[in-house]
Structure formats: structure tokens, C-alpha cells
Coordinates of C-alpha atoms and ligand atoms in Angstrom, one line a residue:
X1 CA 42.3 15.4 2.8
X2 CA 38.9 16.0 4.2
X3 CA 37.5 12.9 6.0
X4 CA 34.6 11.2 4.3
X5 CA 31.4 11.7 6.4
X6 CA 28.8 9.0 6.1
X7 CA 25.9 10.9 4.5
X8 CA 22.2 10.1 4.6
X9 CA 20.1 12.2 2.3
X10 CA 16.3 12.3 3.0
X11 CA 14.3 13.6 0.1
X12 CA 11.1 15.2 1.4
X13 CA 10.6 17.0 4.7
X14 CA 6.9 16.3 5.4
X15 CA 5.9 14.1 8.3
X16 CA 7.8 11.1 7.1
X17 CA 11.2 12.7 6.3
X18 CA 11.0 14.9 9.4
X19 CA 10.2 12.1 11.8
X20 CA 12.9 9.9 10.3
X21 CA 15.4 12.7 10.7
X22 CA 14.2 13.3 14.3
X23 CA 14.7 9.6 15.1
X24 CA 18.1 9.5 13.6
X25 CA 19.2 12.5 15.6
X26 CA 18.1 11.2 19.0
X27 CA 19.2 7.6 18.4
X28 CA 22.2 8.3 16.1
X29 CA 24.6 5.8 14.6
X30 CA 27.8 5.4 16.6
X31 CA 30.0 6.8 13.8
X32 CA 30.2 10.4 12.7
X33 CA 27.5 11.2 10.2
X34 CA 25.8 13.8 8.2
X35 CA 22.0 13.9 7.7
X36 CA 20.7 16.1 4.9
X37 CA 16.9 16.8 4.6
X38 CA 16.1 18.0 1.1
X39 CA 12.8 19.7 1.1
X40 CA 11.1 21.9 -1.6
X41 CA 9.6 24.4 0.9
X42 CA 11.5 26.6 3.3
X43 CA 9.7 25.0 6.3
X44 CA 10.5 21.3 6.8
X45 CA 8.0 19.5 9.1
X46 CA 4.7 20.4 7.6
X47 CA 4.4 18.7 4.3
X48 CA 1.1 19.0 2.4
X49 CA -1.1 17.9 5.3
X50 CA 0.0 20.2 8.1
X51 CA 0.7 23.4 6.2
X52 CA -0.6 26.8 7.5
X53 CA -3.7 27.7 5.5
X54 CA -6.3 30.5 5.4
X55 CA -8.9 27.9 6.4
X56 CA -8.1 26.1 9.7
X57 CA -8.8 22.5 8.6
X58 CA -8.9 20.0 11.5
X59 CA -6.9 16.8 12.0
X60 CA -9.0 13.7 11.2
X61 CA -7.6 12.0 14.3
X62 CA -8.0 13.1 17.9
X63 CA -5.0 14.8 19.6
X64 CA -4.4 11.8 21.9
X65 CA -3.6 9.5 18.9
X66 CA -1.3 11.8 16.9
X67 CA 2.0 11.5 18.7
X68 CA 4.9 11.1 16.2
X69 CA 6.8 9.1 18.8
X70 CA 5.6 5.5 19.3
X71 CA 7.2 5.3 22.8
X72 CA 5.6 8.6 24.0
X73 CA 1.9 8.3 23.1
X74 CA 1.0 11.7 24.7
X75 CA 3.7 13.7 23.1
X76 CA 1.4 15.8 20.9
X77 CA -1.2 16.2 23.6
X78 CA 1.5 17.5 26.0
X79 CA 2.7 19.9 23.3
X80 CA -0.8 21.3 22.6
X81 CA -1.6 21.6 26.3
X82 CA 1.2 24.0 26.9
X83 CA -0.7 26.6 24.9
X84 CA -4.2 25.3 25.2
X85 CA -4.5 23.6 28.6
X86 CA -8.3 22.9 28.1
X87 CA -7.6 20.5 25.1
X88 CA -8.3 16.8 25.9
X89 CA -7.0 13.7 24.2
X90 CA -10.4 13.3 22.4
X91 CA -10.3 16.8 20.7
X92 CA -9.7 17.5 17.0
X93 CA -7.4 20.4 16.6
X94 CA -6.2 22.4 13.6
X95 CA -3.7 20.6 11.3
X96 CA -1.3 23.6 11.4
X97 CA -0.8 22.9 15.2
X98 CA 0.5 19.5 14.2
X99 CA 3.0 21.1 11.8
X100 CA 4.1 23.3 14.7
X101 CA 4.7 20.2 16.8
X102 CA 6.7 18.4 14.1
X103 CA 8.9 21.4 13.6
X104 CA 9.5 21.7 17.3
X105 CA 10.3 18.0 17.5
X106 CA 12.9 18.3 14.8
X107 CA 14.6 21.3 16.5
X108 CA 14.5 19.6 19.9
X109 CA 16.1 16.4 18.4
X110 CA 18.8 18.5 16.7
X111 CA 19.6 19.9 20.2
X112 CA 20.1 16.6 21.8
X113 CA 22.1 15.1 19.0
X114 CA 25.8 14.5 19.8
X115 CA 28.4 16.8 18.1
X116 CA 29.5 13.9 15.7
X117 CA 26.1 14.1 14.0
X118 CA 25.7 17.0 11.5
X119 CA 22.2 17.9 10.4
X120 CA 21.3 20.2 7.5
X121 CA 18.0 21.3 5.9
X122 CA 18.6 22.0 2.3
X123 CA 15.9 23.8 0.4
X124 CA 15.5 22.5 -3.1
X125 CA 13.9 19.9 -5.3
X126 CA 15.6 16.5 -6.0
X127 CA 15.2 15.6 -9.6
X128 CA 17.4 12.6 -9.9
X129 CA 19.3 9.9 -7.9
X130 CA 22.3 8.3 -9.7
X131 CA 24.2 5.2 -8.7
X132 CA 28.0 5.0 -9.1
X133 CA 29.2 1.7 -7.7
X134 CA 27.8 1.5 -4.1
X135 CA 27.6 5.4 -3.9
X136 CA 24.6 7.5 -4.7
X137 CA 24.4 11.1 -6.0
X138 CA 21.3 13.2 -5.5
X139 CA 20.8 15.8 -8.2
X140 CA 18.8 19.0 -7.4
X141 CA 16.8 21.1 -9.8
X142 CA 19.4 23.9 -9.6
X143 CA 22.0 21.6 -11.1
X144 CA 23.9 21.0 -7.8
X145 CA 24.5 17.5 -6.6
X146 CA 25.0 15.8 -3.2
X147 CA 27.1 12.7 -2.5
X148 CA 25.1 10.1 -0.5
X149 CA 25.9 6.8 1.2
X150 CA 22.2 6.2 1.5
X151 CA 19.1 7.9 0.2
X152 CA 15.5 7.8 1.6
X153 CA 12.6 8.9 -0.6
X154 CA 10.0 10.5 1.6
X155 CA 8.2 12.4 -1.1
X156 CA 4.7 11.9 0.2
X157 CA 1.5 11.5 -1.9
X158 CA 1.8 11.9 -5.6
X159 CA -0.6 14.5 -7.2
X160 CA -4.0 13.3 -8.6
X161 CA -4.3 11.7 -12.0
X162 CA -4.9 13.9 -15.1
X163 CA -8.5 12.9 -15.7
X164 CA -9.5 11.7 -19.2
X165 CA -12.0 14.1 -20.8
X166 CA -10.6 17.1 -19.1
X167 CA -7.9 17.9 -21.6
X168 CA -9.7 21.0 -22.9
X169 CA -9.8 22.6 -19.4
X170 CA -6.3 21.7 -18.3
X171 CA -4.4 25.0 -17.7
X172 CA -7.7 26.9 -17.5
X173 CA -7.6 29.5 -14.6
X174 CA -10.7 28.0 -13.1
X175 CA -9.6 24.4 -13.3
X176 CA -7.8 23.3 -10.1
X177 CA -5.8 20.2 -10.9
X178 CA -4.8 19.3 -7.4
X179 CA -7.6 20.0 -4.9
X180 CA -5.5 18.9 -1.9
X181 CA -2.6 21.2 -2.6
X182 CA -4.3 24.1 -4.3
X183 CA -8.0 23.8 -3.7
X184 CA -8.2 25.4 -0.2
X185 CA -8.2 29.1 0.6
X186 CA -9.6 30.2 -2.8
X187 CA -12.6 32.5 -3.0
X188 CA -14.9 30.5 -5.2
X189 CA -18.1 32.0 -6.6
X190 CA -21.0 30.4 -8.4
X191 CA -21.2 26.7 -9.1
X192 CA -18.2 24.6 -8.2
X193 CA -17.8 21.0 -9.5
X194 CA -15.8 18.9 -7.2
X195 CA -14.6 15.6 -8.8
X196 CA -14.3 13.0 -6.0
X197 CA -16.3 12.7 -2.8
X198 CA -13.6 11.7 -0.2
X199 CA -11.7 13.7 2.4
X200 CA -10.2 16.2 0.0
X201 CA -13.7 17.0 -1.4
X202 CA -15.0 17.7 2.1
X203 CA -12.0 20.0 2.9
X204 CA -12.6 22.0 -0.2
X205 CA -16.4 22.1 0.1
X206 CA -16.4 23.2 3.8
X207 CA -13.8 25.9 3.1
X208 CA -15.5 27.1 -0.1
X209 CA -18.8 27.4 1.7
X210 CA -17.2 29.5 4.4
X211 CA -15.5 31.9 2.0
X212 CA -18.0 32.4 -0.8
X213 CA -21.5 32.3 -2.1
X214 CA -21.4 28.9 -3.8
X215 CA -23.4 25.9 -5.0
X216 CA -21.2 22.8 -4.8
X217 CA -21.7 19.7 -6.9
X218 CA -19.6 16.7 -6.0
X219 CA -19.4 13.7 -8.3
X220 CA -17.7 10.3 -7.9
X221 CA -18.2 6.8 -9.3
X222 CA -20.3 5.7 -6.3
X223 CA -21.2 9.0 -4.7
X224 CA -20.1 7.7 -1.3
X225 CA -19.1 10.1 1.5
X226 CA -16.7 9.5 4.4
X227 CA -18.1 8.4 7.7
X228 CA -17.7 10.4 10.9
X229 CA -15.4 9.7 13.8
X230 CA -16.9 9.1 17.2
X231 CA -15.6 11.4 19.9
X232 CA -14.7 8.5 22.2
X233 CA -13.5 6.4 19.2
X234 CA -11.0 3.7 19.2
X235 CA -9.9 0.7 21.2
X236 CA -12.8 0.6 23.7
X237 CA -13.3 -2.2 26.1
X238 CA -13.7 -5.7 24.6
X239 CA -11.9 -4.8 21.4
X240 CA -8.5 -6.4 22.2
X241 CA -9.3 -9.7 20.7
X242 CA -10.8 -8.3 17.5
X243 CA -7.7 -8.8 15.3
X244 CA -7.6 -12.5 16.3
X245 CA -11.4 -12.8 15.8
X246 CA -11.0 -11.7 12.2
X247 CA -9.7 -15.2 11.5
X248 CA -7.3 -16.3 8.9
X249 CA -8.6 -14.5 5.8
X250 CA -7.1 -15.5 2.5
X251 CA -9.5 -13.9 0.0
X252 CA -11.4 -10.6 -0.4
X253 CA -14.7 -12.5 0.0
X254 CA -13.5 -13.9 3.4
X255 CA -12.3 -10.6 4.5
X256 CA -15.6 -8.9 3.7
X257 CA -17.6 -11.6 5.4
X258 CA -15.5 -11.6 8.5
X259 CA -15.5 -7.8 8.8
X260 CA -19.3 -7.6 8.4
X261 CA -19.9 -10.3 11.0
X262 CA -17.6 -8.7 13.5
X263 CA -19.1 -5.3 12.9
X264 CA -22.6 -6.6 13.4
X265 CA -21.5 -8.4 16.7
X266 CA -19.8 -5.2 17.9
X267 CA -22.9 -3.1 17.2
X268 CA -25.2 -5.6 18.8
X269 CA -23.3 -5.5 22.1
X270 CA -23.2 -1.7 22.2
X271 CA -19.7 -1.5 20.6
X272 CA -18.6 0.5 17.5
X273 CA -17.9 -0.9 14.0
X274 CA -15.0 1.5 13.8
X275 CA -13.1 -0.8 16.1
X276 CA -13.3 -3.6 13.5
X277 CA -11.8 -1.2 11.0
X278 CA -9.0 -0.5 13.4
X279 CA -8.5 -4.2 13.9
X280 CA -8.2 -4.8 10.2
X281 CA -5.8 -1.9 10.0
X282 CA -3.6 -3.4 12.7
X283 CA -3.3 -6.6 10.7
X284 CA -3.4 -4.9 7.2
X285 CA 0.2 -5.6 6.1
X286 CA -0.1 -9.3 6.9
X287 CA -3.5 -9.6 5.3
X288 CA -2.4 -7.6 2.3
X289 CA 0.7 -9.7 1.7
X290 CA -1.3 -12.9 2.1
X291 CA -3.9 -11.9 -0.5
X292 CA -1.7 -12.3 -3.7
X293 CA -2.0 -10.2 -6.8
X294 CA -5.4 -11.4 -8.1
X295 CA -7.1 -10.9 -4.8
X296 CA -5.5 -7.5 -4.3
X297 CA -6.7 -6.3 -7.7
X298 CA -10.2 -7.7 -6.8
X299 CA -10.1 -5.6 -3.6
X300 CA -9.0 -2.5 -5.6
X301 CA -11.7 -2.9 -8.2
X302 CA -14.7 -3.7 -5.9
X303 CA -14.0 -2.9 -2.3
X304 CA -11.7 0.1 -2.2
X305 CA -14.3 2.9 -2.2
X306 CA -16.2 1.1 0.6
X307 CA -13.0 0.6 2.6
X308 CA -12.0 4.2 2.1
X309 CA -15.2 5.7 3.4
X310 CA -15.1 3.6 6.6
X311 CA -11.4 3.9 7.1
X312 CA -10.7 7.6 6.3
X313 CA -13.2 9.4 8.6
X314 CA -14.2 13.0 9.4
X315 CA -14.0 14.8 12.7
X316 CA -17.5 14.9 14.2
X317 CA -17.9 18.7 13.8
X318 CA -16.9 18.4 10.1
X319 CA -19.3 15.5 9.6
X320 CA -22.1 17.7 11.0
X321 CA -21.1 20.6 8.8
X322 CA -21.2 18.4 5.7
X323 CA -24.8 17.3 6.6
X324 CA -25.8 21.0 7.0
X325 CA -24.4 21.9 3.6
X326 CA -26.4 19.1 2.0
X327 CA -29.6 20.0 3.9
X328 CA -29.3 23.7 3.0
X329 CA -28.9 22.9 -0.7
X330 CA -25.3 24.2 -0.8
X331 CA -23.9 20.8 -1.6
X332 CA -25.3 18.1 -3.9
X333 CA -23.6 14.7 -4.2
X334 CA -24.0 12.6 -7.3
X335 CA -22.9 9.1 -8.4
X336 CA -21.6 9.1 -11.9
X337 CA -18.7 9.7 -14.3
X338 CA -17.4 12.8 -16.0
X339 CA -17.4 12.3 -19.7
X340 CA -15.7 15.6 -20.8
X341 CA -15.4 19.3 -19.9
X342 CA -14.7 22.3 -22.1
X343 CA -14.7 26.1 -21.6
X344 CA -17.7 27.9 -23.3
X345 CA -19.0 31.5 -23.0
X346 CA -17.1 32.3 -19.8
X347 CA -18.1 29.1 -18.0
X348 CA -17.1 25.5 -18.1
X349 CA -19.5 23.0 -19.6
X350 CA -19.3 19.5 -18.1
X351 CA -20.9 16.4 -19.6
X352 CA -21.4 13.6 -17.1
X353 CA -23.3 10.3 -16.9
X354 CA -25.2 9.5 -13.8
X355 CA -24.5 6.0 -12.5
X356 CA -26.7 3.4 -14.3
X357 CA -28.0 6.0 -16.8
X358 CA -27.7 5.5 -20.6
X359 CA -27.2 9.1 -21.6
X360 CA -25.1 12.0 -20.4
X361 CA -26.3 15.3 -18.8
X362 CA -24.7 18.7 -19.2
X363 CA -23.8 21.0 -16.3
X364 CA -22.6 24.6 -16.6
X365 CA -20.2 25.4 -13.8
X366 CA -17.8 28.2 -12.8
X367 CA -15.0 26.1 -11.3
X368 CA -13.8 22.5 -11.5
X369 CA -11.7 21.1 -8.7
X370 CA -10.0 17.7 -9.0
X371 CA -10.5 16.1 -5.6
X372 CA -9.8 12.5 -6.7
X373 CA -6.9 12.1 -4.3
X374 CA -3.3 10.8 -5.0
X375 CA -2.6 8.8 -8.1
X376 CA -0.2 6.1 -6.8
X377 CA 0.5 4.6 -10.2
X378 CA 4.0 5.9 -10.8
X379 CA 4.1 4.4 -14.3
X380 CA 2.2 7.6 -15.4
X381 CA 4.0 10.0 -13.0
X382 CA 5.2 13.3 -14.4
X383 CA 7.7 13.8 -11.5
X384 CA 11.2 13.9 -12.9
X385 CA 12.6 12.1 -9.9
X386 CA 10.4 9.1 -10.3
X387 CA 10.6 9.1 -14.0
X388 CA 14.3 8.8 -13.8
X389 CA 14.4 6.2 -11.0
X390 CA 12.1 4.0 -13.1
X391 CA 13.9 4.6 -16.4
X392 CA 17.3 3.8 -14.8
X393 CA 16.0 0.7 -13.2
X394 CA 16.8 1.8 -9.6
X395 CA 13.1 1.5 -8.8
X396 CA 10.2 -0.7 -9.9
X397 CA 6.6 0.4 -10.0
X398 CA 4.0 -1.8 -8.4
X399 CA 2.0 -3.7 -11.0
X400 CA -1.3 -2.8 -9.2
X401 CA -0.5 0.9 -9.3
X402 CA 0.3 1.3 -5.6
X403 CA 3.6 3.1 -5.5
X404 CA 6.9 1.3 -5.5
X405 CA 8.0 -2.3 -5.0
X406 CA 9.8 -2.5 -1.7
X407 CA 11.4 -5.0 0.6
X408 CA 12.2 -5.0 4.4
X409 CA 12.7 -1.5 5.9
X410 CA 11.3 0.0 2.7
X411 CA 14.4 -0.9 0.6
X412 CA 13.6 -0.2 -3.1
X413 CA 13.4 -3.2 -5.3
X414 CA 15.2 -2.6 -8.6
X415 CA 14.2 -3.6 -12.1
X416 CA 16.2 -6.9 -11.7
X417 CA 14.2 -7.7 -8.6
X418 CA 17.0 -7.0 -6.1
X419 CA 16.4 -5.1 -2.8
X420 CA 18.7 -2.1 -2.6
X421 CA 21.2 -1.8 0.3
X422 CA 21.1 2.0 0.4
X423 CA 18.0 3.3 -1.4
X424 CA 14.8 3.4 0.7
X425 CA 11.3 4.7 0.6
X426 CA 9.1 5.9 3.4
X427 CA 5.5 7.1 3.5
X428 CA 2.5 6.6 1.3
X429 CA 4.4 5.0 -1.6
X430 CA 4.9 1.9 0.6
X431 CA 1.3 1.0 -0.1
X432 CA 2.2 -1.9 -2.4
X433 CA 3.8 -3.7 0.5
X434 CA 1.7 -2.5 3.5
X435 CA -1.6 -1.3 2.1
X436 CA -2.0 0.9 5.2
X437 CA 0.8 3.5 4.9
X438 CA -1.0 6.8 4.8
X439 CA -1.6 8.0 8.4
X440 CA 0.6 8.9 11.3
X441 CA -0.2 5.7 13.2
X442 CA 1.6 3.6 10.6
X443 CA 4.1 6.1 9.3
X444 CA 5.6 6.9 12.8
X445 CA 6.4 3.2 13.3
X446 CA 7.9 2.9 9.8
X447 CA 10.0 6.0 10.4
X448 CA 11.3 4.7 13.7
X449 CA 12.1 1.2 12.3
X450 CA 14.0 2.6 9.3
X451 CA 15.9 5.0 11.6
X452 CA 17.0 2.1 13.7
X453 CA 18.0 0.1 10.7
X454 CA 20.1 3.0 9.2
X455 CA 21.7 3.5 12.6
X456 CA 22.6 -0.2 12.8
X457 CA 20.2 -0.8 15.7
X458 CA 18.2 -3.8 14.8
X459 CA 16.1 -4.3 17.9
X460 CA 13.4 -2.0 19.4
X461 CA 14.8 0.3 22.0
X462 CA 13.4 0.2 25.5
X463 CA 10.8 2.9 26.0
X464 CA 12.9 5.1 28.4
X465 CA 15.8 5.5 26.0
X466 CA 16.0 8.7 23.9
X467 CA 12.6 10.0 25.0
X468 CA 12.3 13.7 24.9
X469 CA 10.6 15.5 27.8
X470 CA 7.7 17.6 26.4
X471 CA 9.3 20.7 27.7
X472 CA 12.2 20.0 25.5
X473 CA 10.0 20.0 22.4
X474 CA 8.0 23.1 23.6
X475 CA 11.1 25.0 24.5
X476 CA 12.4 24.4 20.9
X477 CA 9.7 26.7 19.4
Ligands
FAD501 C1 -4.8 17.1 3.7 C2 -4.4 15.9 4.5 C3 -4.7 15.8 5.8 C4 -4.3 14.7 6.6 N1 -4.7 14.6 7.9 C5 -4.2 13.5 8.6 C6 -4.6 13.4 10.0 O1 -5.4 14.1 10.5 N2 -4.1 12.3 10.6 C7 -3.2 11.4 10.1 O2 -2.8 10.5 10.7 N3 -2.9 11.5 8.7 C8 -3.4 12.5 8.0 N4 -3.0 12.7 6.7 C9 -2.1 11.6 6.1 C10 -0.8 12.1 5.8 O3 -0.5 11.6 4.5 C11 0.3 11.7 6.7 O4 -0.1 12.0 8.0 C12 1.7 12.4 6.5 O5 1.5 13.8 6.6 C13 2.3 12.1 5.2 O6 3.6 12.7 5.3 P1 4.7 12.5 4.1 O7 5.9 13.1 4.7 O8 4.8 11.1 3.8 O9 4.1 13.3 2.9 P2 3.9 14.8 2.7 O10 3.3 15.5 3.8 O11 3.2 15.0 1.4 O12 5.4 15.4 2.6 C14 6.2 15.1 1.5 C15 7.2 16.3 1.4 O13 8.2 16.0 0.4 C16 8.5 17.1 -0.4 N5 9.0 16.6 -1.7 C17 8.3 15.8 -2.5 N6 9.1 15.5 -3.6 C18 10.3 16.2 -3.4 C19 11.5 16.4 -4.1 N7 11.6 15.7 -5.3 N8 12.4 17.1 -3.7 C20 12.3 17.8 -2.5 N9 11.2 17.7 -1.7 C21 10.2 16.9 -2.2 C22 7.2 17.9 -0.4 O14 7.5 19.3 -0.6 C23 6.6 17.6 0.9 O15 6.9 18.6 1.9 C24 -3.4 13.7 5.9 C25 -3.1 13.9 4.6 C26 -3.5 15.0 3.9 C27 -3.1 15.1 2.5

């Protein structure tokens, strides 16, 4: 009889799933084990963010802060420099390069894994996870199924919400329902309405202006645009004590007051307000958990758009390009709400109400692109996997609409309120518990900690253990 091999199934091969698999391969459990990475696309490693695209979008974070390995902070810089020796730690490079790095990291980790560890990439879509006793079964869209001793959901950001009032244009060839996944690389012509004014809108606007003769109109509730990064950015001198100086904040009002005071003090002594944002980010999980439901909901209602534009920033060159597009009249930014949209006479007619106005205005456009960003409220998800997990009680949606309820190590909390012992989540759906769970800085730590937990290693490894020489990663290409 074939020996049972302890099997870990990771659903989703973007950054989170790939880095988890890489960590498990280079610091594996002591028993024989099988690690299966189930990913829709043929190329694990890239996910949505680091895919190859017609338009070379830049990373929003400088090279020197994008290592996927917490114990090797220059790993990505070393990787890039093998092909582009002139690149410095402060540079912003194309996102696809980061996908190349993640793919190389995975291959390199496969090579150093001991023979008792079997790794497989399985192309397919997971549509269900079923529990039978302590075992799990992952069902794929083609009807096949995989036995699993443990499953990690690393499915990334959910698609944007289906916006009310846009029912009549849904399915229309010139309505793009997910700007992040489908909005780049299209050859837009005429007037393009971008709904949302965050990072996705900027990506789509800059690429559209490069490819076609367009007038862009971007609308969001507040009409706020993301701030720019500074080239030197992050953790300058005199910033080490900022997290402590934030104080013991218990309410949203205290958080706002403390953040404003610190930002003013930083600016007055020649510092940068961005360091205050970084300090809040470093303490985010603790602050978030301490706020409680009512305060969290207050934050989401009133502060979120302001936090987002300061926290999610643009590379300096993209920030400059955005200003040029506005000055040249190619991009107009409005604060307001979309009331409805419908096709008429070959165009799309959009009724929208400017912020503070009593009556709506009508705008004729040639394209509409939904750039509102991920909808983390899984109670309205159309994804079969999440629908089933919630229906069967294996997962519980967060009541504030921020992904899934989770416990230590990202263990899913079920409908009875119990933390699972073998079903985990990794990536942006951990927002309910961490708030900051979107970018590489947080996700690489979550991936490393979950890998150690799954491998039965509860303490942090010393930094020299399991570190890959950059040549190992580069040679894997
Ligand atoms: C456009 C963009 C740019 C970004 N730029 C930066 C940046 O510069 N710096 C930074 O730190 N962060 C950036 N981020 C944040 C980003 O969210 C994280 O860095 C990281 O890429 C998230 O990885 P993930 O694996 O959790 O999600 P994703 O990258 O979305 O990967 C999820 C993967 O799961 C697969 N999948 C989903 N469901 C299933 C299923 N049921 N079955 C099989 N496969 C499935 C998908 O195909 C996908 O490949 C960016 C995000 C976006 C969207």
C-alpha cells in the first residue's frame, strides 16, 4: 500500500502562495511531505501585481525594500543588479522584474529542498474545500480533487464590487469591470471614465494616455489622489522612536490627533511625514486589534480614504506624470458619485452627482473602467470557493467587510467561532485581523511565520540558516 504523504495544498500562486512555498522548501518539515501549489495561470509567482504587461508599470516601492526574504533584505536588489548593475536601492523598477525574481526564488528553493520534500505546481482553479473528519479535499474546476492534510488560501485580492447603477452596462464591451486585472494594455479612444482615484486609476490613466488619444475623467467620493513617494524615503535618522511616540491610541480620534502632531513635528525638523505613516504601519495590527468593532467601523467610514492616499503612494516619476496629465487637460479629477450609466447611440451615458451638489450631471463617454479596487466583503463574493467555504461554515466573513475572520498564523475561524487546525489564509484577506496585509513588507513576514508554523518550527530561525546566495536565485532563471 502506498505510504501516505503529508500534503499541504496552497491555493493561489501569486506573491503570498509562492513565498510560502519557497519558505517551506528551504526550511522544510522533518517528515516526508508533498507541497502542491494550485494556481489558475501557467506561471506561478507573478499573481496579478507582477504579471508581464504591454505597459511597463513600476513597483510602488523602491528595489531596496522589496526583498521577499525578511532575513536577506537586499535579495531583490542583488537579483536586479545581475542584469542591471546601475540600479540602486532607491530606484523604482518594472513590476514584471519582481515577478521574474519570485519565479527564480521558487525554482532556487526547489533545488535546495531535500529529496523527502515533493513540490508540484498544479495549474487549475480550486472551487471548493471539503472537510471529512480531520482531512480536507480540494476540488478543482475540472472535477478532479486533491487530498490535503492542510490547506492555505492565498487567493489574493478579490475583484472590485459590482457597482450599483451600472447594471445596464455590465457585460457591455466598453465597460471594464476590473480595472486592475483587465484595464491595462487596452487601446482606449475618446473619453474614458475611470471610477475610483487610487493606484489602479493611476495605472490605467498613465497607460491609456501612452497608448491612445484620450480624455480621462476620474471620479471618486472625495476625488483624492495618492501621494508620491520620496526617492530617499523611509526610516531616515531620528525616526526609530516614532512608533513609541505615537502613544497608546485607543480611538480613531486619538490616532488621528497623534498622527497629525507627529507629522507636524517631523516636517518642522526637516523630516518626512511618510515616516509617521510607516510608524503607524509597523504598529498597525496592535492598534487595529485594540480599536474594537465600533472604532474600526468609524475608521472605515471617515478616515479610510485619507489613510489610503497617504499610505499607498506613487513612484516619483509616476507622480510627476500624473500632474502633467492634469495640467495638459488629459485627466480631470472629480469628487462625486455615479448615479447610473446606460448605453445610448454608440456611447455610454453616465449620470453623476458632484460632491455637495443637489442635482446630477450627464456625461457621454466611450469607455467606463471600474478602478474602485478590491471588494473585501466576501458576503457578496461571486467566487465559488469563498461562497462554498462560507456556506459550509468552514470560514466566517468579517462583519466589517474586511475578508475572513482569522486567528493566530492566519487559521480560519469557522462559523462556530473555532480556529481551524489545518485551514489557513495568507495575503490581503487577513485584513480583518491585521489591517495592513496588502504589501510585500507585511506579506513576506506572514508567509515566513506560517511556513515555520506548518513545518513545526515555532521560533524565528537565526538569520544565517536557509539563506540563499543571490547567485542561487539568479542561476535558477
Ligand atoms: C497592481 C498592483 C501593484 C502592486 N504593487 C505593489 C508594490 O509595488 N509593492 C508592494 O509591496 N505591493 C504591491 N502590491 C500589493 C500586492 O497585493 C502584494 O504585493 C502581493 O502581490 C499580493 O500577492 P497575493 O499572492 O496575496 O495575491 P495575488 O497577486 O492576487 O495572487 C493571487 C493568486 O491566486 C490565484 N488564485 C486566486 N483564486 C484561485 C483559485 N480559486 N484557484 C487557483 N488559483 C487562484 C490567482 O490566479 C493569483 O495568481 C500591488 C498590488 C497590485 C494589485
